[in-house]
Amino acid sequence: MAVANPPLEGGVALRHEVLAKCGTSRARVSKLTLPHYTCDLPMFMPVGTCAAVKGMTTEQLEELDCHLILANTYHLALQPGTELVQELGGIHEFMNWRRAMLTDSGGFQMVSLLKLAEITEEGVTFQSPADGSQMLLTPERSIQLQNEIGADIIMALDDVVSSTTTGPRVEEAMHRTIRWIDRCIKAHSRPTEQNLFG
């Protein structure tokens, strides 16, 4: 069963405290207090695409002192579905993880599934690589899905381009991302429980 940190003062879902700074660089050591765990920074963040880190149990991840796991919004929405995750008590209960969680927005799939995606100002329409079904992921829908999943940190949907992309498409993606962030902020319904990063 997931154990939450006590609520933070001021109705916020995050507190960041710098503990030490390097005298010769900008490096620092910090504590990041989130609703489910206080994380040491910097940290390694394992990826549990579908709410599981391949080949490891949550108990093993705790023994390795992992503080936060990243899960994938798009893939969780496809299977098992965010409604089921929410019905089972959120991502922490679903995967039996007592520490912090971060969900991506689904934006990275604009690169990894580019051949199966159509990007417009409204959002991105993906064709499922599993069954061919279509999903329109708008900024509002991405935030709704992440609110249902219940991670400590959620990400704003961005128009992601490959690192090798150049020219006007990069500028288009940058401006669209800024417009989409405004839509994500408006759609976020759990700001005292989840941190929106954008």
C-alpha positions as CSV (number, residue, x, y, z in Angstrom):
1,M,0.0,0.0,0.0
2,A,1.3,3.4,-0.9
3,V,2.2,5.7,2.0
4,A,2.0,9.4,1.4
5,N,4.1,12.2,2.9
6,P,2.1,14.5,5.1
7,P,0.4,17.3,3.1
8,L,2.8,20.3,2.4
9,E,1.9,23.7,3.6
10,G,0.3,26.2,1.3
11,G,-1.6,23.7,-0.9
12,V,1.4,22.8,-3.0
13,A,2.5,19.3,-4.0
14,L,6.3,20.0,-4.2
15,R,9.0,21.4,-2.0
16,H,12.6,21.8,-3.2
17,E,15.5,22.3,-0.7
18,V,19.1,22.8,-1.8
19,L,21.4,21.2,0.7
20,A,24.8,21.9,-0.8
21,K,26.4,23.7,-3.8
22,C,29.7,23.0,-5.4
23,G,32.2,25.9,-5.1
24,T,33.6,25.4,-8.6
25,S,30.5,24.5,-10.7
26,R,26.8,24.9,-10.6
27,A,26.3,21.4,-9.2
28,R,24.1,21.0,-6.2
29,V,22.6,18.4,-3.9
30,S,18.9,18.8,-3.0
31,K,15.8,17.2,-1.5
32,L,12.6,17.1,-3.5
33,T,9.6,16.5,-1.3
34,L,6.6,15.1,-3.3
35,P,3.2,13.8,-2.1
36,H,4.5,10.2,-1.9
37,Y,8.2,10.4,-1.2
38,T,11.1,12.8,-0.5
39,C,13.7,12.2,-3.2
40,D,17.4,12.9,-3.1
41,L,18.7,14.9,-6.1
42,P,20.4,14.2,-8.3
43,M,18.9,10.8,-8.8
44,F,18.6,7.9,-11.3
45,M,15.0,7.5,-12.5
46,P,14.2,4.0,-13.9
47,V,11.6,3.7,-16.6
48,G,8.5,1.6,-16.0
49,T,6.7,2.2,-19.3
50,C,3.6,0.2,-18.4
51,A,3.8,0.7,-14.6
52,A,6.5,-2.0,-14.3
53,V,10.3,-1.8,-14.6
54,K,11.2,-4.9,-16.7
55,G,12.8,-7.7,-14.8
56,M,12.5,-6.1,-11.4
57,T,9.9,-6.0,-8.6
58,T,9.1,-2.9,-6.7
59,E,10.7,-4.4,-3.6
60,Q,13.9,-4.8,-5.5
61,L,13.7,-1.2,-6.6
62,E,13.3,-0.1,-3.0
63,E,16.3,-2.2,-2.0
64,L,18.3,-0.4,-4.7
65,D,17.0,2.9,-3.1
66,C,15.2,4.1,-6.3
67,H,13.2,7.1,-5.3
68,L,11.1,7.7,-8.4
69,I,9.9,5.7,-11.4
70,L,8.8,7.1,-14.8
71,A,5.7,5.6,-16.4
72,N,4.3,6.3,-19.9
73,T,0.9,8.0,-20.2
74,Y,0.2,6.9,-23.8
75,H,1.0,3.2,-23.2
76,L,-1.0,3.1,-19.9
77,A,-4.0,4.7,-21.6
78,L,-3.9,2.0,-24.3
79,Q,-3.5,-0.8,-21.8
80,P,-4.7,-1.4,-19.1
81,G,-6.5,2.0,-19.4
82,T,-6.3,5.0,-17.0
83,E,-9.8,4.4,-15.7
84,L,-8.8,1.0,-14.4
85,V,-5.6,2.5,-12.8
86,Q,-7.7,5.2,-11.1
87,E,-10.3,2.6,-10.0
88,L,-7.6,0.5,-8.3
89,G,-6.4,3.5,-6.3
90,G,-4.0,5.2,-8.7
91,I,-0.6,4.3,-10.1
92,H,1.0,3.8,-6.6
93,E,-1.6,1.2,-5.5
94,F,-1.8,-0.4,-9.0
95,M,2.0,-1.2,-9.0
96,N,2.5,-1.5,-5.2
97,W,5.0,1.4,-5.2
98,R,5.3,3.6,-2.0
99,R,7.6,6.1,-3.5
100,A,7.3,8.9,-6.1
101,M,6.0,8.5,-9.7
102,L,6.4,10.7,-12.8
103,T,4.3,10.2,-15.9
104,D,5.3,11.6,-19.3
105,S,2.7,13.4,-21.4
106,G,2.7,11.0,-24.3
107,G,4.6,13.6,-26.4
108,F,7.7,11.4,-26.9
109,Q,5.6,9.0,-29.0
110,M,5.5,11.8,-31.7
111,V,9.1,10.8,-32.3
112,S,9.0,7.0,-31.5
113,L,5.7,6.5,-33.4
114,L,6.1,9.2,-36.0
115,K,5.0,7.0,-38.8
116,L,1.8,6.3,-36.9
117,A,1.1,9.9,-35.8
118,E,-0.6,13.0,-37.3
119,I,0.3,16.2,-35.5
120,T,-2.1,19.3,-35.7
121,E,-2.8,22.3,-33.6
122,E,-5.5,20.3,-31.8
123,G,-3.2,17.6,-30.7
124,V,-1.7,14.4,-32.1
125,T,-3.6,11.4,-33.5
126,F,-1.8,8.1,-32.9
127,Q,-2.5,4.8,-34.5
128,S,-2.0,2.1,-32.0
129,P,0.9,-0.2,-33.0
130,A,-0.9,-3.1,-31.3
131,D,-4.4,-3.0,-32.9
132,G,-4.5,0.0,-35.2
133,S,-7.1,1.9,-33.2
134,Q,-6.9,5.7,-33.2
135,M,-6.3,8.0,-30.2
136,L,-6.4,11.8,-30.3
137,L,-4.1,13.1,-27.6
138,T,-4.7,16.8,-27.0
139,P,-3.1,18.8,-24.2
140,E,-6.3,18.5,-22.2
141,R,-6.6,14.8,-22.8
142,S,-3.0,14.2,-21.8
143,I,-3.5,16.0,-18.5
144,Q,-6.9,14.2,-17.9
145,L,-5.1,10.9,-18.3
146,Q,-2.3,11.8,-16.0
147,N,-4.7,13.1,-13.4
148,E,-6.4,9.7,-13.5
149,I,-3.1,7.9,-13.3
150,G,-2.2,9.9,-10.2
151,A,1.6,10.4,-10.4
152,D,3.4,12.9,-8.2
153,I,4.8,14.7,-11.2
154,I,3.0,15.0,-14.5
155,M,4.3,16.5,-17.8
156,A,2.8,19.0,-20.1
157,L,2.2,17.7,-23.6
158,D,4.8,19.1,-26.0
159,D,5.3,18.9,-29.7
160,V,8.4,16.7,-29.7
161,V,10.7,16.6,-32.7
162,S,13.7,14.3,-33.3
163,S,17.1,15.7,-32.3
164,T,18.1,15.6,-35.9
165,T,15.2,17.8,-37.1
166,T,16.2,21.3,-38.3
167,G,14.6,24.3,-39.9
168,P,11.0,25.5,-39.7
169,R,9.6,22.4,-38.1
170,V,11.7,23.0,-34.9
171,E,10.3,26.6,-34.6
172,E,6.8,25.4,-35.3
173,A,7.1,22.7,-32.5
174,M,8.5,25.3,-30.1
175,H,5.6,27.8,-30.6
176,R,3.0,25.0,-30.5
177,T,4.5,23.6,-27.3
178,I,4.1,27.1,-25.6
179,R,0.5,27.3,-26.7
180,W,-0.1,23.7,-25.5
181,I,1.4,24.4,-22.1
182,D,-1.3,27.1,-21.5
183,R,-4.0,24.5,-22.4
184,C,-2.4,21.9,-20.0
185,I,-2.3,24.4,-17.1
186,K,-6.1,25.1,-17.6
187,A,-6.9,21.4,-17.8
188,H,-5.0,20.4,-14.6
189,S,-7.5,19.4,-12.0
190,R,-5.3,18.2,-9.1
191,P,-2.6,21.0,-8.6
192,T,-2.4,20.4,-4.8
193,E,-1.8,16.6,-5.3
194,Q,0.2,16.6,-8.6
195,N,3.0,18.8,-9.9
196,L,2.7,19.9,-13.6
197,F,6.1,20.3,-15.2
198,G,6.2,22.1,-18.5
